[in-house]
Amino acid sequence: MNPNSVPSETILHYARGCLSGKIVSGQKHKWACQRFLRDWDMFRKGEFSYHWDETEAQKIIDWFRLLRHSKGVLAGQPIELTPWQQFHLCQMYGWRKEDGRRRFTKSFVEVARKNAKSQEEAGIALYEMSVTAARNKEVNEVYTAGVKRDQSKIVFNEAGLMLKGSPLAPKFNVGKLQIAHTRSGSTMRPLSKDDGKSGDGSNPALLVIDEYHQHPTTEFYDLGLGGNTKEPLVMIITTAGRDLTYPCYTQEYAYCSRILDPDVDVQNDFLF
């Protein structure tokens, strides 16, 4: 088998470690590991509709190394993705369709606080508006969405901070309400509540929905699904919340749980 068609030992070891109990993890995360290893096994047997591209998976790891921590004892140092981050980000970028484009068009990750959630979202936003946009020869519109403008700006502001001291900084123009990638003309902008209602930003290549558990409606979520680009992506990373009547739990969490559950016959190849 072509070495470029084999996932890194880091994520294979991580998935197997979670399933064996060597790495402490919850039931749904174990299901996610089972899904990955099952997909990998089907690919090796030639029974899978997608292929693994280790070069593309490694690119996202290398990309974060070019960005800088903005806070704490690591401030100013290159960002090294942890094994659990590599596990889901390398899958997002490693699994490819026949035409070479990403398999996954939507991602849902629920994680505890203080796990670099905003940093991860910001790094992906910068990648999509530069690397992905340039490869597809598109001008990508990237938006960050929180329940309020100030929350939308958390990921947006983090992206600007991560560029400080980075060799990538000259490639971007960072403003108060917009970050632009010079070469592709792609932009990142934080959205307000009114933007969700009016449909402003109606063609997002990437929509980052921050703290989805706080969103009482699916306005921004629906906005993200309307993107008409070559490789659209809706990315949700949220902490746990208390209101179980909001769409994060009644719709997204419940649906993702059914996809992962090996005892439930629900399949969606495009949702991670």
GROMACS .gro file of C-alpha atoms in nm:
model
  272
    1MET     CA    1   0.000   0.000   0.000
    2ASN     CA    2   0.118   0.352  -0.081
    3PRO     CA    3   0.263   0.505   0.241
    4ASN     CA    4   0.063   0.821   0.168
    5SER     CA    5  -0.254   0.611   0.203
    6VAL     CA    6  -0.180   0.514   0.564
    7PRO     CA    7  -0.288   0.730   0.862
    8SER     CA    8  -0.015   0.838   1.102
    9GLU     CA    9   0.075   0.608   1.388
   10THR     CA   10  -0.031   0.886   1.626
   11ILE     CA   11  -0.400   0.868   1.542
   12LEU     CA   12  -0.405   0.491   1.495
   13HIS     CA   13  -0.242   0.447   1.837
   14TYR     CA   14  -0.480   0.703   1.987
   15ALA     CA   15  -0.793   0.530   1.855
   16ARG     CA   16  -0.675   0.187   1.969
   17GLY     CA   17  -0.571   0.327   2.306
   18CYS     CA   18  -0.915   0.474   2.368
   19LEU     CA   19  -1.081   0.143   2.285
   20SER     CA   20  -0.843  -0.061   2.500
   21GLY     CA   21  -0.888   0.164   2.801
   22LYS     CA   22  -0.529   0.289   2.807
   23ILE     CA   23  -0.662   0.635   2.723
   24VAL     CA   24  -0.960   0.740   2.933
   25SER     CA   25  -1.255   0.832   2.713
   26GLY     CA   26  -1.633   0.837   2.713
   27GLN     CA   27  -1.860   0.595   2.531
   28LYS     CA   28  -1.940   0.823   2.238
   29HIS     CA   29  -1.573   0.904   2.186
   30LYS     CA   30  -1.502   0.532   2.177
   31TRP     CA   31  -1.772   0.499   1.914
   32ALA     CA   32  -1.593   0.769   1.713
   33CYS     CA   33  -1.272   0.565   1.739
   34GLN     CA   34  -1.458   0.253   1.626
   35ARG     CA   35  -1.596   0.442   1.329
   36PHE     CA   36  -1.250   0.561   1.225
   37LEU     CA   37  -1.093   0.214   1.251
   38ARG     CA   38  -1.391   0.060   1.070
   39ASP     CA   39  -1.357   0.313   0.785
   40TRP     CA   40  -0.982   0.247   0.770
   41ASP     CA   41  -1.036  -0.129   0.755
   42MET     CA   42  -1.293  -0.093   0.475
   43PHE     CA   43  -1.052   0.131   0.281
   44ARG     CA   44  -0.770  -0.124   0.312
   45LYS     CA   45  -1.004  -0.391   0.174
   46GLY     CA   46  -1.103  -0.170  -0.119
   47GLU     CA   47  -1.461  -0.148   0.006
   48PHE     CA   48  -1.474   0.223   0.089
   49SER     CA   49  -1.592   0.519  -0.120
   50TYR     CA   50  -1.318   0.749   0.011
   51HIS     CA   51  -0.941   0.735   0.033
   52TRP     CA   52  -0.691   0.849   0.295
   53ASP     CA   53  -0.440   1.117   0.198
   54GLU     CA   54  -0.173   1.140   0.469
   55THR     CA   55  -0.014   1.439   0.297
   56GLU     CA   56  -0.333   1.641   0.343
   57ALA     CA   57  -0.370   1.517   0.702
   58GLN     CA   58  -0.013   1.620   0.784
   59LYS     CA   59  -0.064   1.963   0.629
   60ILE     CA   60  -0.308   2.067   0.902
   61ILE     CA   61  -0.060   1.962   1.173
   62ASP     CA   62   0.218   2.158   1.003
   63TRP     CA   63  -0.015   2.457   0.960
   64PHE     CA   64  -0.077   2.489   1.332
   65ARG     CA   65   0.299   2.472   1.393
   66LEU     CA   66   0.329   2.794   1.192
   67LEU     CA   67   0.081   2.967   1.425
   68ARG     CA   68   0.159   3.088   1.776
   69HIS     CA   69   0.007   3.044   2.120
   70SER     CA   70  -0.134   3.375   2.235
   71LYS     CA   71  -0.181   3.315   2.608
   72GLY     CA   72  -0.027   3.150   2.914
   73VAL     CA   73   0.315   2.997   2.961
   74LEU     CA   74   0.329   2.889   2.595
   75ALA     CA   75   0.261   3.237   2.455
   76GLY     CA   76   0.468   3.300   2.145
   77GLN     CA   77   0.555   2.935   2.090
   78PRO     CA   78   0.445   2.720   1.791
   79ILE     CA   79   0.120   2.528   1.837
   80GLU     CA   80   0.154   2.151   1.859
   81LEU     CA   81  -0.176   1.969   1.819
   82THR     CA   82  -0.246   1.712   2.091
   83PRO     CA   83  -0.324   1.351   1.991
   84TRP     CA   84  -0.700   1.400   2.039
   85GLN     CA   85  -0.690   1.713   1.820
   86GLN     CA   86  -0.494   1.526   1.555
   87PHE     CA   87  -0.749   1.245   1.577
   88HIS     CA   88  -1.038   1.458   1.456
   89LEU     CA   89  -0.860   1.725   1.251
   90CYS     CA   90  -0.655   1.474   1.052
   91GLN     CA   91  -0.975   1.287   0.974
   92MET     CA   92  -1.140   1.609   0.856
   93TYR     CA   93  -0.855   1.666   0.612
   94GLY     CA   94  -0.726   1.314   0.551
   95TRP     CA   95  -1.039   1.144   0.417
   96ARG     CA   96  -1.091   1.247   0.054
   97LYS     CA   97  -1.338   1.190  -0.226
   98GLU     CA   98  -1.230   1.063  -0.568
   99ASP     CA   99  -1.191   1.422  -0.691
  100GLY     CA  100  -0.953   1.500  -0.404
  101ARG     CA  101  -1.192   1.718  -0.209
  102ARG     CA  102  -1.270   1.672   0.160
  103ARG     CA  103  -1.512   1.395   0.255
  104PHE     CA  104  -1.653   1.581   0.555
  105THR     CA  105  -1.861   1.895   0.514
  106LYS     CA  106  -1.974   1.927   0.876
  107SER     CA  107  -1.803   1.872   1.210
  108PHE     CA  108  -1.951   1.855   1.561
  109VAL     CA  109  -1.721   1.830   1.863
  110GLU     CA  110  -1.828   1.868   2.225
  111VAL     CA  111  -1.537   1.924   2.459
  112ALA     CA  112  -1.475   2.046   2.815
  113ARG     CA  113  -1.354   2.398   2.882
  114LYS     CA  114  -0.985   2.488   2.862
  115ASN     CA  115  -0.912   2.253   2.572
  116ALA     CA  116  -0.802   2.523   2.324
  117LYS     CA  117  -1.141   2.524   2.152
  118SER     CA  118  -1.120   2.882   2.021
  119GLN     CA  119  -0.759   2.832   1.914
  120GLU     CA  120  -0.853   2.527   1.709
  121GLU     CA  121  -1.147   2.702   1.542
  122ALA     CA  122  -0.934   3.006   1.461
  123GLY     CA  123  -0.657   2.794   1.309
  124ILE     CA  124  -0.901   2.612   1.083
  125ALA     CA  125  -1.059   2.942   0.979
  126LEU     CA  126  -0.719   3.077   0.870
  127TYR     CA  127  -0.642   2.754   0.684
  128GLU     CA  128  -0.970   2.753   0.493
  129MET     CA  129  -0.939   3.115   0.384
  130SER     CA  130  -0.583   3.064   0.260
  131VAL     CA  131  -0.470   2.711   0.176
  132THR     CA  132  -0.809   2.569   0.075
  133ALA     CA  133  -0.913   2.888  -0.105
  134ALA     CA  134  -0.588   2.903  -0.303
  135ARG     CA  135  -0.605   2.534  -0.398
  136ASN     CA  136  -0.962   2.566  -0.524
  137LYS     CA  137  -0.897   2.908  -0.682
  138GLU     CA  138  -1.188   3.054  -0.487
  139VAL     CA  139  -1.245   3.366  -0.280
  140ASN     CA  140  -1.366   3.209   0.044
  141GLU     CA  141  -1.594   3.381   0.290
  142VAL     CA  142  -1.531   3.262   0.646
  143TYR     CA  143  -1.761   3.361   0.931
  144THR     CA  144  -1.755   3.312   1.307
  145ALA     CA  145  -2.093   3.301   1.483
  146GLY     CA  146  -2.179   3.332   1.851
  147VAL     CA  147  -2.506   3.426   2.015
  148LYS     CA  148  -2.375   3.783   2.042
  149ARG     CA  149  -2.121   3.982   1.839
  150ASP     CA  150  -1.876   3.981   2.131
  151GLN     CA  151  -1.885   3.601   2.138
  152SER     CA  152  -1.843   3.584   1.760
  153LYS     CA  153  -1.531   3.796   1.799
  154ILE     CA  154  -1.363   3.551   2.041
  155VAL     CA  155  -1.256   3.314   1.762
  156PHE     CA  156  -1.200   3.604   1.524
  157ASN     CA  157  -0.974   3.787   1.769
  158GLU     CA  158  -0.787   3.466   1.851
  159ALA     CA  159  -0.704   3.422   1.482
  160GLY     CA  160  -0.540   3.764   1.478
  161LEU     CA  161  -0.344   3.692   1.796
  162MET     CA  162  -0.221   3.357   1.662
  163LEU     CA  163  -0.066   3.537   1.364
  164LYS     CA  164   0.149   3.759   1.585
  165GLY     CA  165   0.507   3.636   1.559
  166SER     CA  166   0.405   3.381   1.296
  167PRO     CA  167   0.581   3.352   0.958
  168LEU     CA  168   0.229   3.355   0.811
  169ALA     CA  169   0.156   3.707   0.938
  170PRO     CA  170   0.262   3.889   0.615
  171LYS     CA  171   0.009   3.684   0.419
  172PHE     CA  172  -0.287   3.832   0.612
  173ASN     CA  173  -0.424   4.178   0.675
  174VAL     CA  174  -0.579   4.190   1.023
  175GLY     CA  175  -0.841   4.456   1.091
  176LYS     CA  176  -1.089   4.518   1.373
  177LEU     CA  177  -1.382   4.347   1.199
  178GLN     CA  178  -1.217   4.163   0.911
  179ILE     CA  179  -0.913   3.950   0.840
  180ALA     CA  180  -0.817   3.923   0.475
  181HIS     CA  181  -0.586   3.679   0.299
  182THR     CA  182  -0.388   3.889   0.054
  183ARG     CA  183  -0.329   3.632  -0.220
  184SER     CA  184  -0.677   3.482  -0.252
  185GLY     CA  185  -0.882   3.781  -0.141
  186SER     CA  186  -1.064   3.559   0.108
  187THR     CA  187  -1.199   3.713   0.428
  188MET     CA  188  -1.299   3.624   0.783
  189ARG     CA  189  -1.564   3.823   0.968
  190PRO     CA  190  -1.754   3.787   1.297
  191LEU     CA  191  -2.132   3.782   1.263
  192SER     CA  192  -2.398   3.945   1.477
  193LYS     CA  193  -2.743   3.814   1.565
  194ASP     CA  194  -2.894   4.037   1.298
  195ASP     CA  195  -2.666   3.881   1.035
  196GLY     CA  196  -2.816   3.540   1.112
  197LYS     CA  197  -3.170   3.669   1.067
  198SER     CA  198  -3.102   3.867   0.750
  199GLY     CA  199  -2.891   3.602   0.579
  200ASP     CA  200  -2.585   3.824   0.560
  201GLY     CA  201  -2.288   3.608   0.473
  202SER     CA  202  -2.513   3.378   0.276
  203ASN     CA  203  -2.231   3.200   0.092
  204PRO     CA  204  -1.988   3.085   0.362
  205ALA     CA  205  -1.709   2.848   0.264
  206LEU     CA  206  -1.664   2.796   0.638
  207LEU     CA  207  -1.899   2.883   0.921
  208VAL     CA  208  -1.764   2.840   1.272
  209ILE     CA  209  -2.046   2.818   1.527
  210ASP     CA  210  -1.904   2.886   1.870
  211GLU     CA  211  -2.070   2.754   2.188
  212TYR     CA  212  -2.367   2.612   1.998
  213HIS     CA  213  -2.529   2.502   2.325
  214GLN     CA  214  -2.613   2.870   2.387
  215HIS     CA  215  -2.793   2.920   2.053
  216PRO     CA  216  -3.174   2.914   2.098
  217THR     CA  217  -3.238   2.878   1.723
  218THR     CA  218  -3.076   2.724   1.415
  219GLU     CA  219  -3.045   3.056   1.227
  220PHE     CA  220  -2.666   3.046   1.195
  221TYR     CA  221  -2.663   2.670   1.143
  222ASP     CA  222  -2.904   2.706   0.851
  223LEU     CA  223  -2.691   2.987   0.712
  224GLY     CA  224  -2.390   2.758   0.705
  225LEU     CA  225  -2.574   2.486   0.516
  226GLY     CA  226  -2.646   2.734   0.236
  227GLY     CA  227  -2.282   2.771   0.133
  228ASN     CA  228  -2.223   2.711  -0.239
  229THR     CA  229  -1.847   2.653  -0.264
  230LYS     CA  230  -1.626   2.365  -0.374
  231GLU     CA  231  -1.549   2.248  -0.020
  232PRO     CA  232  -1.802   2.397   0.224
  233LEU     CA  233  -1.761   2.329   0.596
  234VAL     CA  234  -1.977   2.394   0.901
  235MET     CA  235  -1.766   2.355   1.213
  236ILE     CA  236  -1.922   2.332   1.558
  237ILE     CA  237  -1.712   2.301   1.873
  238THR     CA  238  -1.903   2.352   2.194
  239THR     CA  239  -1.878   2.295   2.564
  240ALA     CA  240  -2.163   2.132   2.752
  241GLY     CA  241  -2.462   2.344   2.848
  242ARG     CA  242  -2.760   2.325   3.079
  243ASP     CA  243  -3.057   2.396   2.851
  244LEU     CA  244  -3.136   2.063   2.687
  245THR     CA  245  -3.423   2.216   2.487
  246TYR     CA  246  -3.189   2.408   2.254
  247PRO     CA  247  -3.109   2.268   1.905
  248CYS     CA  248  -2.753   2.175   2.003
  249TYR     CA  249  -2.899   1.887   2.205
  250THR     CA  250  -3.242   1.822   2.057
  251GLN     CA  251  -3.104   1.802   1.704
  252GLU     CA  252  -2.726   1.800   1.656
  253TYR     CA  253  -2.605   1.608   1.961
  254ALA     CA  254  -2.885   1.353   1.933
  255TYR     CA  255  -2.826   1.299   1.560
  256CYS     CA  256  -2.446   1.270   1.592
  257SER     CA  257  -2.491   1.019   1.874
  258ARG     CA  258  -2.708   0.803   1.651
  259ILE     CA  259  -2.451   0.817   1.369
  260LEU     CA  260  -2.177   0.697   1.603
  261ASP     CA  261  -2.383   0.432   1.783
  262PRO     CA  262  -2.289   0.097   1.622
  263ASP     CA  263  -2.627  -0.048   1.726
  264VAL     CA  264  -2.829   0.218   1.540
  265ASP     CA  265  -2.868   0.204   1.163
  266VAL     CA  266  -2.802   0.571   1.085
  267GLN     CA  267  -2.524   0.671   0.847
  268ASN     CA  268  -2.391   1.005   0.728
  269ASP     CA  269  -2.056   0.993   0.550
  270PHE     CA  270  -2.021   1.372   0.543
  271LEU     CA  271  -2.066   1.450   0.913
  272PHE     CA  272  -1.779   1.410   1.154
   0.00000   0.00000   0.00000
